[in-house]
Amino acid sequence: MIEDKILIVGLGLIGGSYAEALTNAGFQVGAIDVNRELIGYALAKGIIAEGTVQLDKEFISKYRLIVFCLYPNAFVGWIKAHQDLIAPGTLITDVSGVKVPVVYEVQRILRPDLEFISAHPMAGRERSGVANSDSSVFKGANYLVTPTACNTLPAIEKCKELGRRMGFGKISELSPEEHDEMIGFLSQLTHCVAVSLMTCRETSLMAKYSGDSFRDLTRIAAINETMWSELFLLNRDVLIHQIDLFVSSMETLRKAIENGDTETLKSVMRDSSRKREQFDKK
């Protein structure tokens, strides 16, 4: 059973959306953020029950379940500097978009009376900040839990239950390594492609001519450069491999077009259509 009180550390888009979803699910949600205005906004909108900009032990130690919604390096830094503020027996989870550099380091430095079980909500928006938070993005979305040998079964189940209570549709369990390989392709590469499409030529005069195809392909090109550059570099080796695979596939298309090879083009397109069907939402 999940604790009635849950603390969110970091009130950005995902932190705000978590807070809203958990508040709507009946939990008492508190929050910490360095920005006083964000705390005030979340309080005024009823997204959280209480919040502070102070790293106050009395406030933090009231909670036995804490969700860190910080960028990966900031999360690791917070644990290194402030884990003494957390009450013994507290379960910690996160929303980090890369796992191997985060999970093992946090578990290595964490006090033995605390447990960290990592998770990744596969949902979000292009716009950042708590003002753009929306818990409806979690409805039916995928939620990934990435346990290690350090995790207990009760902690893993609590983390999964947290996802269910927020409305996620499919809860999956995979290792940090499997997560980073998969996310390098499904998320990080797709952002690289969108950014490349927007920057490979001047497009400022094309907006009035574009159709849905270009808008759909580049929706995620409106990107948070601080967060995504950090994620790309933390998952560097995996992402480079995914980019190489994409470049190779593009080269196959290029050669077929250059050589007038209709059969290769049709074959690639049939393969693409068949694989795309697996991603259609039922």
PDB file of N, CA and C in Angstrom, residues 184 188-189 192 232 235-247:
ATOM      1  N   GLY A 184      17.093   5.229 -26.022  1.00  0.00           N
ATOM      2  CA  GLY A 184      17.981   5.871 -26.986  1.00  0.00           C
ATOM      3  C   GLY A 184      17.390   5.868 -28.374  1.00  0.00           C
ATOM      4  N   GLN A 188      15.276   9.449 -27.645  1.00  0.00           N
ATOM      5  CA  GLN A 188      16.390  10.366 -27.908  1.00  0.00           C
ATOM      6  C   GLN A 188      16.677  10.485 -29.405  1.00  0.00           C
ATOM      7  N   LEU A 189      16.695   9.381 -30.132  1.00  0.00           N
ATOM      8  CA  LEU A 189      16.911   9.459 -31.581  1.00  0.00           C
ATOM      9  C   LEU A 189      15.804  10.249 -32.258  1.00  0.00           C
ATOM     10  N   CYS A 192      16.507  13.782 -31.919  1.00  0.00           N
ATOM     11  CA  CYS A 192      17.600  14.162 -32.822  1.00  0.00           C
ATOM     12  C   CYS A 192      17.088  14.364 -34.245  1.00  0.00           C
ATOM     13  N   PHE A 232      21.193  13.386 -23.737  1.00  0.00           N
ATOM     14  CA  PHE A 232      21.971  12.875 -24.871  1.00  0.00           C
ATOM     15  C   PHE A 232      23.385  12.484 -24.435  1.00  0.00           C
ATOM     16  N   ASN A 235      23.735   9.402 -22.175  1.00  0.00           N
ATOM     17  CA  ASN A 235      23.482   8.150 -22.892  1.00  0.00           C
ATOM     18  C   ASN A 235      24.249   8.141 -24.216  1.00  0.00           C
ATOM     19  N   ARG A 236      25.393   8.771 -24.226  1.00  0.00           N
ATOM     20  CA  ARG A 236      26.157   9.056 -25.442  1.00  0.00           C
ATOM     21  C   ARG A 236      26.405   7.823 -26.322  1.00  0.00           C
ATOM     22  N   ASP A 237      26.976   6.762 -25.773  1.00  0.00           N
ATOM     23  CA  ASP A 237      27.360   5.609 -26.580  1.00  0.00           C
ATOM     24  C   ASP A 237      26.148   4.945 -27.226  1.00  0.00           C
ATOM     25  N   VAL A 238      25.083   4.795 -26.443  1.00  0.00           N
ATOM     26  CA  VAL A 238      23.859   4.197 -26.983  1.00  0.00           C
ATOM     27  C   VAL A 238      23.285   5.069 -28.090  1.00  0.00           C
ATOM     28  N   LEU A 239      23.214   6.374 -27.854  1.00  0.00           N
ATOM     29  CA  LEU A 239      22.594   7.272 -28.822  1.00  0.00           C
ATOM     30  C   LEU A 239      23.399   7.339 -30.119  1.00  0.00           C
ATOM     31  N   ILE A 240      24.706   7.347 -30.027  1.00  0.00           N
ATOM     32  CA  ILE A 240      25.533   7.355 -31.241  1.00  0.00           C
ATOM     33  C   ILE A 240      25.243   6.109 -32.083  1.00  0.00           C
ATOM     34  N   HIS A 241      25.103   4.972 -31.432  1.00  0.00           N
ATOM     35  CA  HIS A 241      24.787   3.738 -32.156  1.00  0.00           C
ATOM     36  C   HIS A 241      23.433   3.864 -32.856  1.00  0.00           C
ATOM     37  N   GLN A 242      22.443   4.441 -32.182  1.00  0.00           N
ATOM     38  CA  GLN A 242      21.119   4.608 -32.792  1.00  0.00           C
ATOM     39  C   GLN A 242      21.183   5.567 -33.984  1.00  0.00           C
ATOM     40  N   ILE A 243      21.959   6.633 -33.847  1.00  0.00           N
ATOM     41  CA  ILE A 243      22.116   7.583 -34.957  1.00  0.00           C
ATOM     42  C   ILE A 243      22.761   6.892 -36.156  1.00  0.00           C
ATOM     43  N   ASP A 244      23.759   6.051 -35.905  1.00  0.00           N
ATOM     44  CA  ASP A 244      24.413   5.317 -36.990  1.00  0.00           C
ATOM     45  C   ASP A 244      23.425   4.404 -37.717  1.00  0.00           C
ATOM     46  N   LEU A 245      22.546   3.743 -36.953  1.00  0.00           N
ATOM     47  CA  LEU A 245      21.531   2.903 -37.572  1.00  0.00           C
ATOM     48  C   LEU A 245      20.605   3.727 -38.463  1.00  0.00           C
ATOM     49  N   PHE A 246      20.214   4.900 -37.974  1.00  0.00           N
ATOM     50  CA  PHE A 246      19.317   5.769 -38.745  1.00  0.00           C
ATOM     51  C   PHE A 246      19.996   6.270 -40.019  1.00  0.00           C
ATOM     52  N   VAL A 247      21.248   6.687 -39.896  1.00  0.00           N
ATOM     53  CA  VAL A 247      21.993   7.170 -41.062  1.00  0.00           C
ATOM     54  C   VAL A 247      22.115   6.061 -42.111  1.00  0.00           C
TER      55      VAL A 247
END
